[in-house]
Short mmCIF file of C-alpha atoms and ligand atoms in Angstrom, two decimals:
data_model
loop_
_atom_site.label_atom_id
_atom_site.label_comp_id
_atom_site.label_asym_id
_atom_site.label_seq_id
_atom_site.Cartn_x
_atom_site.Cartn_y
_atom_site.Cartn_z
CA MET E 1 0.00 0.00 0.00
CA THR E 2 1.13 3.58 0.49
CA ASP E 3 4.19 2.79 2.57
CA ALA E 4 5.42 0.12 0.19
CA GLY E 5 4.71 2.34 -2.81
CA ASP E 6 6.63 5.28 -1.42
CA SER E 7 9.58 3.14 -0.49
CA GLU E 8 12.75 2.97 -2.54
CA ILE E 9 12.73 -0.79 -2.14
CA ARG E 10 11.77 -2.55 -5.33
CA ASP E 11 9.59 -5.64 -5.60
CA ARG E 12 11.98 -7.93 -7.42
CA GLY E 13 10.40 -9.72 -10.34
CA TYR E 14 7.33 -7.49 -10.37
CA ASP E 15 9.19 -4.21 -10.85
CA ASP E 16 11.47 -5.86 -13.39
CA TRP E 17 8.38 -6.89 -15.31
CA LEU E 18 6.97 -3.34 -15.15
CA ASP E 19 10.33 -1.98 -16.37
CA ALA E 20 10.10 -4.24 -19.41
CA LEU E 21 6.46 -3.46 -20.09
CA GLU E 22 7.24 0.26 -19.86
CA THR E 23 9.81 0.03 -22.65
CA GLY E 24 7.60 -2.11 -24.86
CA ASP E 25 9.44 -5.33 -23.97
CA GLY E 26 6.72 -6.95 -21.85
CA TYR E 27 6.93 -10.66 -21.25
CA LEU E 28 5.14 -13.59 -19.71
CA LEU E 29 6.59 -16.71 -18.13
CA ARG E 30 6.22 -20.04 -19.91
CA CYS E 31 6.81 -23.50 -18.44
CA PRO E 32 7.63 -26.68 -20.40
CA ASN E 33 3.99 -27.76 -20.03
CA ASN E 34 2.94 -24.63 -21.91
CA HIS E 35 1.35 -22.85 -18.92
CA ALA E 36 1.64 -19.08 -18.93
CA SER E 37 1.93 -16.84 -15.86
CA LEU E 38 3.19 -13.44 -14.71
CA PRO E 39 6.12 -12.74 -12.39
CA PRO E 40 7.22 -12.81 -9.66
CA ARG E 41 7.29 -16.61 -9.83
CA LEU E 42 9.69 -19.26 -8.63
CA VAL E 43 7.52 -22.06 -10.00
CA CYS E 44 4.64 -22.40 -12.44
CA PRO E 45 1.37 -21.99 -10.48
CA ASP E 46 -0.30 -24.69 -12.59
CA CYS E 47 2.27 -27.51 -12.51
CA GLY E 48 5.07 -26.47 -10.19
CA SER E 49 7.79 -26.54 -12.84
CA ASP E 50 10.74 -24.32 -11.97
CA ASP E 51 11.86 -24.18 -15.60
CA LEU E 52 10.28 -20.83 -16.45
CA THR E 53 11.38 -18.89 -19.51
CA GLU E 54 10.48 -15.38 -20.55
CA GLU E 55 8.42 -15.08 -23.71
CA ALA E 56 7.47 -11.85 -25.45
CA LEU E 57 4.04 -10.51 -24.54
CA PRO E 58 1.87 -9.53 -27.52
CA ALA E 59 1.61 -5.76 -27.89
CA SER E 60 -2.16 -5.76 -27.58
CA GLY E 61 -5.00 -7.74 -26.06
CA GLU E 62 -8.75 -7.68 -25.52
CA ILE E 63 -10.81 -6.49 -22.59
CA VAL E 64 -12.42 -9.49 -20.88
CA THR E 65 -14.33 -7.56 -18.23
CA TYR E 66 -14.26 -4.06 -16.77
CA THR E 67 -15.89 -1.82 -14.19
CA VAL E 68 -16.26 1.89 -13.68
CA VAL E 69 -15.40 2.54 -10.04
CA HIS E 70 -17.28 5.41 -8.39
CA LEU E 71 -16.20 4.80 -4.78
CA GLY E 72 -12.43 4.51 -4.51
CA THR E 73 -9.94 4.00 -1.73
CA ARG E 74 -7.85 6.90 -0.42
CA GLU E 75 -5.33 6.08 -3.12
CA PHE E 76 -7.85 6.58 -5.93
CA ASN E 77 -10.52 8.90 -4.53
CA ASP E 78 -9.36 11.89 -6.60
CA GLN E 79 -9.65 9.85 -9.79
CA THR E 80 -13.24 8.58 -9.60
CA PRO E 81 -14.95 7.59 -11.74
CA TYR E 82 -12.16 5.49 -13.23
CA VAL E 83 -12.12 2.32 -15.29
CA THR E 84 -10.41 -0.89 -14.18
CA ALA E 85 -10.33 -3.82 -16.58
CA ILE E 86 -8.96 -7.32 -17.01
CA ALA E 87 -7.55 -7.87 -20.49
CA ALA E 88 -6.49 -11.11 -22.16
CA VAL E 89 -3.02 -10.49 -23.60
CA GLY E 90 -1.78 -13.57 -25.37
CA ASP E 91 -2.06 -16.43 -22.91
CA VAL E 92 -2.19 -14.31 -19.76
CA ARG E 93 -4.73 -11.95 -18.27
CA ILE E 94 -3.67 -8.62 -16.82
CA THR E 95 -5.54 -6.15 -14.61
CA GLY E 96 -5.05 -2.46 -15.27
CA LEU E 97 -6.54 1.01 -15.47
CA VAL E 98 -8.09 2.02 -18.78
CA ARG E 99 -7.07 5.54 -19.74
CA GLU E 100 -7.38 7.88 -22.72
CA VAL E 101 -10.92 6.83 -23.46
CA ASP E 102 -14.38 7.77 -22.19
CA ALA E 103 -15.82 5.27 -19.73
CA GLU E 104 -18.86 4.92 -21.98
CA SER E 105 -16.70 3.79 -24.90
CA VAL E 106 -15.04 0.95 -23.02
CA ASP E 107 -16.50 -2.44 -23.83
CA VAL E 108 -15.79 -6.14 -23.55
CA GLY E 109 -13.84 -7.22 -26.60
CA ALA E 110 -12.20 -3.84 -27.14
CA SER E 111 -8.57 -3.98 -28.20
CA VAL E 112 -6.06 -2.42 -25.79
CA GLU E 113 -2.30 -2.10 -25.37
CA PRO E 114 -0.82 -2.66 -21.90
CA THR E 115 1.65 0.01 -20.81
CA VAL E 116 2.87 1.45 -17.52
CA ASP E 117 1.95 4.75 -15.92
CA LYS E 118 1.69 6.20 -12.44
CA ASN E 119 -1.07 6.58 -9.91
CA PRO E 120 -0.85 10.36 -9.41
CA GLN E 121 -2.00 10.03 -5.79
CA THR E 122 0.65 7.56 -4.69
CA SER E 123 3.26 7.61 -7.47
CA ASP E 124 2.95 3.80 -7.51
CA ARG E 125 3.51 2.46 -11.00
CA VAL E 126 0.49 0.71 -12.43
CA VAL E 127 -0.49 -1.19 -15.58
CA VAL E 128 -2.49 1.09 -17.86
CA PHE E 129 -4.41 0.00 -20.94
CA ARG E 130 -4.50 2.42 -23.84
CA PRO E 131 -6.88 1.93 -26.72
CA SER E 132 -5.38 0.35 -29.81
CA ASN E 133 -8.85 0.20 -31.33
CA MET E 134 -11.62 0.80 -28.84
CA ILE E 135 -14.32 -0.51 -31.17
CA PRO E 136 -15.37 -4.02 -30.10
CA GLU E 137 -15.14 -6.62 -32.80
CA MET Z 1 -18.67 -36.86 9.53
CA GLU Z 2 -20.18 -37.99 12.81
CA GLY Z 3 -20.21 -36.91 16.40
CA VAL Z 4 -20.03 -33.10 16.16
CA ARG Z 5 -22.82 -31.11 17.77
CA VAL Z 6 -23.67 -27.43 18.13
CA ALA Z 7 -24.44 -26.96 21.81
CA GLY Z 8 -24.93 -23.20 21.84
CA VAL Z 9 -24.90 -20.10 19.66
CA GLY Z 10 -24.45 -16.39 20.25
CA LEU Z 11 -24.44 -13.14 18.29
CA THR Z 12 -24.16 -9.46 18.98
CA HIS Z 13 -26.64 -7.22 17.26
CA PHE Z 14 -25.19 -6.47 13.82
CA GLY Z 15 -24.99 -2.78 13.06
CA GLN Z 16 -22.95 0.35 13.51
CA THR Z 17 -21.51 0.59 17.01
CA PRO Z 18 -18.22 2.38 16.34
CA ASP Z 19 -17.36 2.87 20.00
CA ARG Z 20 -17.57 -0.79 20.96
CA THR Z 21 -14.15 -2.46 21.05
CA GLY Z 22 -13.57 -5.79 19.35
CA ARG Z 23 -12.95 -7.47 22.67
CA GLU Z 24 -16.30 -6.25 24.00
CA LEU Z 25 -18.12 -7.45 20.89
CA PHE Z 26 -16.58 -10.92 20.94
CA ALA Z 27 -17.06 -11.32 24.69
CA GLU Z 28 -20.78 -10.63 24.28
CA ALA Z 29 -21.20 -13.23 21.53
CA ALA Z 30 -19.14 -15.84 23.37
CA GLU Z 31 -21.03 -15.23 26.62
CA ALA Z 32 -24.33 -15.70 24.81
CA ALA Z 33 -23.12 -18.93 23.18
CA LEU Z 34 -21.87 -20.38 26.49
CA ALA Z 35 -25.14 -19.48 28.20
CA ASP Z 36 -27.15 -21.02 25.35
CA ALA Z 37 -25.05 -24.19 25.56
CA GLY Z 38 -25.17 -24.52 29.32
CA VAL Z 39 -21.49 -25.42 29.27
CA ASP Z 40 -19.01 -24.38 31.97
CA ARG Z 41 -16.32 -22.14 30.56
CA GLU Z 42 -13.71 -24.30 32.31
CA ALA Z 43 -14.65 -27.12 29.93
CA VAL Z 44 -13.64 -25.15 26.82
CA ALA Z 45 -10.44 -26.66 25.43
CA GLU Z 46 -9.78 -24.37 22.46
CA LEU Z 47 -10.87 -21.09 20.89
CA HIS Z 48 -10.94 -20.87 17.08
CA TYR Z 49 -11.41 -17.20 16.19
CA GLY Z 50 -11.85 -15.39 12.87
CA ASN Z 51 -10.86 -11.80 12.14
CA PHE Z 52 -9.75 -10.06 8.96
CA MET Z 53 -8.84 -6.41 9.35
CA GLY Z 54 -8.22 -5.92 13.05
CA ALA Z 55 -4.56 -5.12 12.48
CA LEU Z 56 -5.71 -2.07 10.49
CA GLY Z 57 -9.06 -1.33 12.13
CA GLU Z 58 -7.95 -1.55 15.75
CA ARG Z 59 -4.16 -1.69 15.32
CA GLN Z 60 -4.39 -5.01 17.11
CA GLY Z 61 -2.47 -8.09 16.16
CA HIS Z 62 -2.31 -11.35 18.12
CA GLN Z 63 -6.02 -11.13 18.71
CA ALA Z 64 -6.88 -14.72 19.58
CA PRO Z 65 -5.49 -14.79 23.15
CA LEU Z 66 -6.94 -11.33 23.73
CA MET Z 67 -10.38 -12.61 22.75
CA ALA Z 68 -10.04 -15.73 24.91
CA GLU Z 69 -9.21 -13.48 27.85
CA ALA Z 70 -12.12 -11.17 27.05
CA ALA Z 71 -14.48 -14.15 26.99
CA GLY Z 72 -13.07 -15.54 30.24
CA LEU Z 73 -11.63 -18.60 28.55
CA SER Z 74 -8.39 -20.11 29.86
CA CYS Z 75 -7.42 -22.11 26.81
CA PRO Z 76 -5.21 -21.94 23.75
CA ALA Z 77 -6.63 -19.67 21.04
CA THR Z 78 -5.87 -19.32 17.34
CA ARG Z 79 -6.89 -16.63 14.88
CA TYR Z 80 -7.91 -17.57 11.35
CA GLU Z 81 -7.56 -15.03 8.56
CA LEU Z 82 -9.19 -15.80 5.21
CA ALA Z 83 -10.64 -12.37 4.51
CA CYS Z 84 -14.46 -12.68 4.63
CA ALA Z 85 -14.19 -16.46 5.15
CA SER Z 86 -12.17 -16.13 8.36
CA ALA Z 87 -14.89 -17.33 10.73
CA GLY Z 88 -16.00 -20.10 8.38
CA ALA Z 89 -12.46 -21.42 8.56
CA ALA Z 90 -12.49 -21.00 12.34
CA VAL Z 91 -15.66 -23.08 12.61
CA ARG Z 92 -14.10 -25.68 10.34
CA GLY Z 93 -11.03 -25.79 12.58
CA ALA Z 94 -13.25 -26.38 15.61
CA VAL Z 95 -15.28 -29.04 13.83
CA ARG Z 96 -12.17 -30.90 12.73
CA ALA Z 97 -10.70 -30.78 16.25
CA ILE Z 98 -13.86 -32.38 17.66
CA ALA Z 99 -14.19 -34.90 14.82
CA ALA Z 100 -10.57 -35.95 15.27
CA GLY Z 101 -11.20 -36.59 18.95
CA GLN Z 102 -8.68 -33.96 19.99
CA ALA Z 103 -11.16 -31.90 22.01
CA ASP Z 104 -14.66 -32.25 23.47
CA VAL Z 105 -15.66 -28.59 23.86
CA VAL Z 106 -14.50 -25.83 21.53
CA VAL Z 107 -15.63 -22.23 21.02
CA ALA Z 108 -15.55 -20.92 17.45
CA GLY Z 109 -16.58 -17.62 15.92
CA GLY Z 110 -15.24 -14.27 14.91
CA MET Z 111 -15.40 -10.51 15.19
CA GLU Z 112 -14.99 -7.44 13.05
CA ARG Z 113 -15.07 -3.77 14.04
CA MET Z 114 -15.48 -1.74 10.86
CA THR Z 115 -17.24 1.56 11.46
CA ASN Z 116 -14.67 3.13 13.80
CA ARG Z 117 -12.65 4.28 10.78
CA ALA Z 118 -13.47 6.62 7.88
CA ILE Z 119 -15.26 4.80 5.07
CA GLU Z 120 -12.29 5.32 2.73
CA GLU Z 121 -10.00 3.61 5.23
CA THR Z 122 -12.42 0.70 5.59
CA THR Z 123 -12.70 0.48 1.80
CA GLU Z 124 -8.92 0.26 1.65
CA ALA Z 125 -8.77 -2.36 4.40
CA LEU Z 126 -11.30 -4.49 2.53
CA ALA Z 127 -9.47 -4.03 -0.77
CA ILE Z 128 -6.33 -5.71 0.53
CA ALA Z 129 -8.09 -9.07 0.41
CA ALA Z 130 -7.19 -8.78 -3.30
CA ASP Z 131 -3.73 -9.13 -4.87
CA GLU Z 132 -1.75 -6.02 -3.86
CA LEU Z 133 0.59 -5.94 -6.86
CA PHE Z 134 -1.79 -6.87 -9.66
CA GLU Z 135 -5.23 -5.79 -8.41
CA VAL Z 136 -5.17 -3.22 -5.61
CA ARG Z 137 -2.62 -1.01 -7.40
CA ALA Z 138 -4.83 -1.15 -10.50
CA GLY Z 139 -7.72 0.32 -8.53
CA VAL Z 140 -9.59 -2.89 -7.77
CA THR Z 141 -11.82 -2.28 -4.74
CA PHE Z 142 -13.93 -4.96 -3.08
CA PRO Z 143 -17.10 -3.83 -4.93
CA GLY Z 144 -14.98 -3.31 -8.05
CA ALA Z 145 -13.83 -6.93 -8.01
CA TYR Z 146 -17.39 -8.22 -7.81
CA ALA Z 147 -18.38 -5.76 -10.53
CA LEU Z 148 -15.74 -7.38 -12.77
CA MET Z 149 -17.33 -10.75 -11.98
CA ALA Z 150 -20.87 -9.45 -12.57
CA ARG Z 151 -19.91 -8.01 -15.97
CA SER Z 152 -18.36 -11.32 -16.96
CA TYR Z 153 -21.46 -13.16 -15.81
CA PHE Z 154 -23.79 -10.93 -17.81
CA GLU Z 155 -21.56 -11.30 -20.88
CA GLU Z 156 -21.38 -15.06 -20.65
CA PHE Z 157 -24.83 -16.02 -19.38
CA GLY Z 158 -27.09 -12.99 -19.68
CA GLY Z 159 -29.03 -11.47 -16.83
CA GLU Z 160 -29.42 -7.84 -15.88
CA ARG Z 161 -29.32 -5.46 -12.96
CA GLU Z 162 -33.02 -6.02 -12.29
CA ASP Z 163 -32.36 -9.73 -11.64
CA LEU Z 164 -29.79 -8.76 -9.02
CA ALA Z 165 -32.19 -6.22 -7.51
CA HIS Z 166 -34.55 -9.09 -6.71
CA VAL Z 167 -31.79 -10.75 -4.68
CA ALA Z 168 -31.45 -7.57 -2.61
CA VAL Z 169 -35.22 -7.22 -2.18
CA LYS Z 170 -35.51 -10.86 -1.03
CA ASN Z 171 -32.71 -10.60 1.52
CA HIS Z 172 -34.02 -7.33 2.96
CA GLU Z 173 -37.46 -8.93 3.29
CA ASN Z 174 -35.94 -11.86 5.20
CA ALA Z 175 -34.11 -9.53 7.59
CA VAL Z 176 -37.23 -7.67 8.74
CA PRO Z 177 -38.11 -10.07 11.61
CA ASN Z 178 -34.47 -10.88 12.49
CA GLU Z 179 -33.66 -9.16 15.77
CA TYR Z 180 -29.90 -9.30 15.03
CA ALA Z 181 -30.07 -7.71 11.57
CA GLN Z 182 -28.58 -4.35 10.63
CA TYR Z 183 -31.30 -3.42 8.11
CA ARG Z 184 -34.75 -4.55 9.20
CA LYS Z 185 -36.35 -2.62 6.40
CA ALA Z 186 -37.98 -3.95 3.23
CA ILE Z 187 -36.93 -2.33 -0.05
CA THR Z 188 -38.38 -2.34 -3.55
CA VAL Z 189 -36.82 -3.27 -6.88
CA GLU Z 190 -37.20 0.37 -7.93
CA GLN Z 191 -35.29 1.59 -4.87
CA ALA Z 192 -32.52 -0.91 -5.53
CA LEU Z 193 -32.21 0.09 -9.17
CA SER Z 194 -32.22 3.81 -8.50
CA ALA Z 195 -29.55 3.72 -5.76
CA PRO Z 196 -26.17 5.28 -6.60
CA ILE Z 197 -23.76 3.17 -8.63
CA ILE Z 198 -20.60 2.24 -6.73
CA ALA Z 199 -18.81 0.07 -9.31
CA GLU Z 200 -20.67 -0.48 -12.57
CA PRO Z 201 -22.79 -2.57 -12.97
CA LEU Z 202 -23.24 -2.76 -9.18
CA GLY Z 203 -25.07 -0.16 -7.14
CA LEU Z 204 -25.28 0.61 -3.44
CA TYR Z 205 -28.15 -1.87 -2.94
CA ASP Z 206 -26.15 -4.67 -4.58
CA SER Z 207 -23.65 -4.32 -1.74
CA CYS Z 208 -23.61 -5.46 1.86
CA PRO Z 209 -23.12 -2.69 4.43
CA VAL Z 210 -20.11 -2.21 6.70
CA THR Z 211 -20.94 -3.71 10.05
CA ASP Z 212 -19.64 -4.13 13.58
CA GLY Z 213 -20.42 -7.45 15.17
CA ALA Z 214 -19.35 -10.82 16.52
CA SER Z 215 -20.49 -14.42 16.40
CA ALA Z 216 -19.74 -17.45 18.52
CA LEU Z 217 -20.78 -21.05 18.86
CA VAL Z 218 -19.99 -23.83 21.27
CA VAL Z 219 -19.16 -27.02 19.39
CA VAL Z 220 -19.04 -30.25 21.38
CA SER Z 221 -18.55 -33.94 20.81
CA GLU Z 222 -21.67 -36.09 20.80
CA ALA Z 223 -20.24 -38.07 23.69
CA TYR Z 224 -19.78 -34.89 25.73
CA ALA Z 225 -23.30 -33.72 24.92
CA GLU Z 226 -24.78 -37.04 26.03
CA ALA Z 227 -22.67 -37.32 29.18
CA ASN Z 228 -23.65 -33.81 30.23
CA GLU Z 229 -27.27 -34.03 29.04
CA LEU Z 230 -26.85 -30.99 26.81
CA ASP Z 231 -29.62 -29.87 24.49
CA ALA Z 232 -27.59 -30.13 21.27
CA SER Z 233 -30.03 -31.27 18.63
CA VAL Z 234 -28.14 -29.90 15.64
CA ALA Z 235 -25.11 -31.73 14.28
CA ILE Z 236 -22.47 -30.47 11.86
CA VAL Z 237 -22.42 -33.41 9.47
CA GLY Z 238 -20.23 -32.07 6.68
CA SER Z 239 -17.36 -29.63 6.24
CA GLY Z 240 -15.50 -28.63 3.11
CA GLN Z 241 -13.05 -25.99 1.96
CA GLY Z 242 -11.90 -24.91 -1.48
CA GLY Z 243 -9.15 -22.64 -2.71
CA ASP Z 244 -8.26 -20.76 -5.88
CA ALA Z 245 -5.75 -18.28 -7.24
CA LEU Z 246 -6.01 -14.98 -5.36
CA ALA Z 247 -6.32 -12.63 -8.33
CA LEU Z 248 -9.25 -12.79 -10.74
CA GLN Z 249 -6.78 -12.43 -13.61
CA SER Z 250 -5.18 -15.75 -12.67
CA ARG Z 251 -8.42 -17.71 -12.99
CA GLY Z 252 -10.11 -19.16 -16.03
CA ASP Z 253 -13.46 -17.44 -15.84
CA PRO Z 254 -14.35 -14.50 -13.55
CA ALA Z 255 -18.03 -15.55 -13.72
CA ARG Z 256 -17.35 -18.85 -11.94
CA THR Z 257 -16.11 -19.62 -8.44
CA PRO Z 258 -14.59 -23.13 -8.48
CA ALA Z 259 -13.46 -22.86 -4.84
CA THR Z 260 -17.16 -23.02 -3.94
CA ASP Z 261 -17.64 -26.11 -6.14
CA ALA Z 262 -14.72 -27.84 -4.40
CA ALA Z 263 -15.89 -26.92 -0.89
CA ALA Z 264 -19.42 -28.13 -1.63
CA MET Z 265 -18.23 -31.40 -3.14
CA GLU Z 266 -16.15 -32.17 -0.06
CA ALA Z 267 -18.91 -31.17 2.39
CA PHE Z 268 -21.62 -33.21 0.64
CA ALA Z 269 -19.37 -36.27 0.42
CA ASP Z 270 -18.45 -35.81 4.09
CA ALA Z 271 -22.10 -35.58 5.12
CA GLY Z 272 -23.48 -38.30 2.92
CA VAL Z 273 -26.48 -36.16 2.00
CA GLY Z 274 -27.54 -34.81 -1.39
CA ARG Z 275 -28.51 -31.37 -2.61
CA GLY Z 276 -32.15 -32.47 -2.66
CA ASP Z 277 -32.02 -33.00 1.10
CA VAL Z 278 -31.16 -29.35 1.78
CA ALA Z 279 -34.09 -27.32 3.11
CA ALA Z 280 -32.40 -23.93 3.60
CA VAL Z 281 -29.17 -22.25 2.56
CA GLU Z 282 -27.15 -19.35 3.92
CA VAL Z 283 -24.76 -18.18 1.19
CA HIS Z 284 -22.10 -15.50 1.08
CA ASP Z 285 -23.95 -12.59 -0.58
CA CYS Z 286 -21.44 -9.80 0.04
CA PHE Z 287 -22.79 -8.57 -3.29
CA THR Z 288 -25.96 -9.71 -5.04
CA ILE Z 289 -23.95 -11.34 -7.84
CA ALA Z 290 -22.10 -13.36 -5.18
CA GLU Z 291 -25.34 -15.10 -4.18
CA VAL Z 292 -25.86 -16.06 -7.82
CA CYS Z 293 -22.34 -17.46 -8.23
CA ALA Z 294 -22.63 -19.30 -4.90
CA LEU Z 295 -25.87 -21.09 -5.81
CA GLU Z 296 -24.29 -22.26 -9.06
CA GLY Z 297 -21.00 -23.30 -7.48
CA LEU Z 298 -22.86 -25.20 -4.75
CA GLY Z 299 -24.66 -27.16 -7.45
CA PHE Z 300 -28.20 -25.99 -6.73
CA TYR Z 301 -28.35 -24.41 -10.19
CA ASP Z 302 -26.56 -24.95 -13.49
CA TYR Z 303 -24.21 -22.17 -14.56
CA GLY Z 304 -26.19 -19.24 -15.90
CA GLU Z 305 -29.46 -20.30 -14.24
CA ALA Z 306 -29.30 -18.79 -10.74
CA VAL Z 307 -29.35 -15.14 -11.79
CA GLY Z 308 -33.14 -15.27 -12.13
CA ALA Z 309 -33.79 -17.49 -9.10
CA ALA Z 310 -34.90 -14.73 -6.72
CA ARG Z 311 -36.91 -13.01 -9.45
CA ARG Z 312 -38.73 -16.28 -10.16
CA GLY Z 313 -39.47 -16.70 -6.45
CA GLU Z 314 -37.51 -19.94 -6.12
CA THR Z 315 -35.18 -18.69 -3.38
CA THR Z 316 -37.58 -16.49 -1.43
CA ALA Z 317 -38.85 -17.56 2.00
CA ASP Z 318 -41.81 -19.33 0.42
CA GLY Z 319 -39.82 -20.72 -2.50
CA ASP Z 320 -38.54 -24.26 -3.05
CA LEU Z 321 -35.09 -23.41 -1.67
CA PRO Z 322 -35.12 -20.49 0.76
CA VAL Z 323 -31.78 -18.69 0.54
CA ASN Z 324 -30.50 -16.33 3.22
CA LEU Z 325 -33.47 -16.46 5.56
CA SER Z 326 -31.31 -14.48 8.01
CA GLY Z 327 -31.26 -11.54 5.60
CA GLY Z 328 -27.82 -12.55 4.37
CA LEU Z 329 -24.75 -10.37 4.43
CA LYS Z 330 -26.77 -7.94 2.35
CA ALA Z 331 -29.33 -6.98 4.99
CA LYS Z 332 -28.31 -8.75 8.18
CA GLY Z 333 -24.87 -7.14 7.83
CA HIS Z 334 -21.31 -8.30 7.17
CA PRO Z 335 -18.83 -7.90 10.02
CA VAL Z 336 -16.25 -9.59 7.81
CA GLY Z 337 -14.39 -11.77 10.30
CA ALA Z 338 -17.60 -12.78 12.11
CA THR Z 339 -19.79 -13.66 9.14
CA GLY Z 340 -18.87 -17.32 8.64
CA GLY Z 341 -19.70 -18.02 12.28
CA SER Z 342 -22.91 -16.04 12.15
CA GLN Z 343 -24.12 -18.10 9.17
CA VAL Z 344 -23.74 -21.31 11.22
CA VAL Z 345 -25.41 -19.60 14.20
CA GLU Z 346 -28.37 -18.57 12.04
CA MET Z 347 -28.69 -21.99 10.40
CA THR Z 348 -28.66 -23.61 13.83
CA ARG Z 349 -31.47 -21.33 14.96
CA LEU Z 350 -33.41 -22.02 11.75
CA LEU Z 351 -33.10 -25.80 12.18
CA ARG Z 352 -33.79 -25.77 15.94
CA GLY Z 353 -36.87 -23.67 15.32
CA ASP Z 354 -35.99 -20.63 17.42
CA HIS Z 355 -35.30 -18.28 14.47
CA PRO Z 356 -38.12 -15.91 13.50
CA ASN Z 357 -38.02 -17.34 9.95
CA ALA Z 358 -37.82 -20.98 11.06
CA ASP Z 359 -41.29 -21.75 9.71
CA ALA Z 360 -39.92 -21.33 6.16
CA VAL Z 361 -37.62 -24.34 6.66
CA ASP Z 362 -39.28 -27.56 5.48
CA GLY Z 363 -36.72 -30.21 6.31
CA THR Z 364 -33.84 -31.10 8.61
CA VAL Z 365 -30.70 -30.20 6.60
CA GLY Z 366 -29.18 -26.75 6.10
CA LEU Z 367 -26.09 -25.51 4.28
CA THR Z 368 -23.83 -22.55 4.99
CA HIS Z 369 -21.39 -21.06 2.46
CA ASN Z 370 -18.73 -18.55 3.43
CA ALA Z 371 -16.36 -17.01 0.87
CA GLY Z 372 -13.16 -15.00 1.11
CA GLY Z 373 -12.26 -12.18 -1.27
CA THR Z 374 -13.47 -12.99 -4.76
CA VAL Z 375 -13.82 -16.62 -3.62
CA ALA Z 376 -10.15 -17.53 -3.54
CA SER Z 377 -11.37 -19.25 -0.37
CA ALA Z 378 -14.68 -20.97 0.28
CA VAL Z 379 -15.92 -22.89 3.31
CA VAL Z 380 -19.12 -24.97 3.30
CA HIS Z 381 -20.83 -26.63 6.25
CA LEU Z 382 -23.83 -28.95 6.32
CA LEU Z 383 -25.98 -29.01 9.45
CA GLU Z 384 -28.68 -31.53 10.33
CA VAL Z 385 -31.22 -31.93 13.09
CA VAL Z 386 -30.43 -35.31 14.61
CA GLU Z 387 -32.74 -35.46 17.62
ZN1 ZN C 401 3.26 -25.27 -15.80
#
C-alpha cells in the first residue's frame, strides 16, 4: 500500500516486469507444459515446474471484463470515476486502469495495449491499458 | 462426519456501534453462546477465532489470546484469517478438532469492528483481500472486483441489474423479523435500481453494508453432549473448503467460483447427503452477484441459471429453496471476520426452530457457504437436526 509504494525498495520480479512493459518489452513466463503466468514466480502456479522462460508478450489484447469505479480507496478517490479492466493479452490476463478513453466507450472485446503509468495520488507504478482500437469486434 | 454437535450459539446485534471495542463485541457473543449451551467455561479446550482487518481497524495483532481473555476462557486460542471467510475457517477448525477426537468442547466464531474508521479507510482495508501488486494497485476495490465478476457473468450467461435487484429485495425482506439484523427494512426493486452506482454494474443496494459485530458457537462432541445431558439437537455433518488463485486475472473465468464447487463437493461427500435433502441455505452474498455465483457453485443451479432465481421466487422464504433467511450479508450485515460463524449460528437457529423465519424451513438439513475475497477461499458446512 502507500508505505510500500513510497519506499525505494523494489519488488523484485514485479518491478522488473513493469520496467520491461514500460519500454515495450513486456513478457510472460512459460513453463515446459505450456502454462503461462506473470512474475514474480519461482515455479509455475499450474504444474510447479521451476523451468520458467520469458516469452514476449503480444503488444495488444482484448478487454475481458471491466468496471467503472465510483467509490475509490484513499489512493484513488481523486480519480473517480475510473475504469479498471482485465484484459487477455496472449495467454495471460492482466488487470489495469483504462485511460485515454471515455468510460462509456469501453467495452468487452475492445482492443487495448498494456503500458505502464503512475497513480498520481501515490506515485505507484500501475499497468495502464490504452486503446489500440476501442471498437469491439 | 459424525459426532459433532452445536451446543450453543451467540451473536451481537449487527450494526454500527463504532465505539464498541472488538474485545467487547466478541465477549458478548461468546457469553451468549456459552449461556445457550449450558457449558461451563472451564470445559472449553480451544478457541478458534476469525478476524480479517483488526490489524488495520484496531491496530491489534495477536487477537486470539486477547479474545479468549475477554471471553473468560483459559485455553489456547488461534486466529484464522481468510478475509471474509475467516470465521468459516475458524468453525471448520473447531469441527475438525472435535471430529478428530482432539477436544470435546470448543468455542468458534469471529469478530470485526469496521465503522470506527473513515469509510475510505475501511474500503482500503477491505481491498487488501485482493492481490496487492496486480489488483489493488490497479484500482480494484472490493465492490470493483465483484463488478468485474458481474460483468463477466452478464456477458457469458445474460441477466441484468433487475435480476440482481430481486436478490437484494428478497434478503431485505428476510431480515425484517431478524432481531440481530442491521437493516430490518424492506426495499423495492425500484429503490434498488435507483440507488447510486458504486462500481458499474453494481449499485449501493447490490452491496452489503459495513458492520460491527461478533459471532460465537460452542461445538461439542456427541459423547460430551450425552454425558452432560446438553440440548444439542443440531449436528455439523459435513465440512469442506476450497481454494483458488487470489487474483481474478489468474483464474479461467471471472463468472465462476470453483473454490465453492470444491468446498461443496467435499462437504456433501463428508455428510453423505444430497442437494435435494437441503431445506435452507445461507450463502455469502457480500454482493448480489455473489449469491448467484454461490448457488451455481454449490450445485443448486446450473451455470447461468441462478441469476433469475430470486426473481422467479424460487429462493424467497416461500420458494422451493429459501436462501438467506437471516437476511444474508446484504441486509443482516457483514462484520467480515464474524460472518462465517454467524451463518452457522443462524442456520442452527433455523433448524432448531428458534429463528423468527424458522417456519420457512421444510426439512432437517441446512447448508452454509462462506467465501473469502473474490472466492479464492470458500468454506461450506452442512448441518442436520439429529434429535
Ligand atoms: Zn506449468
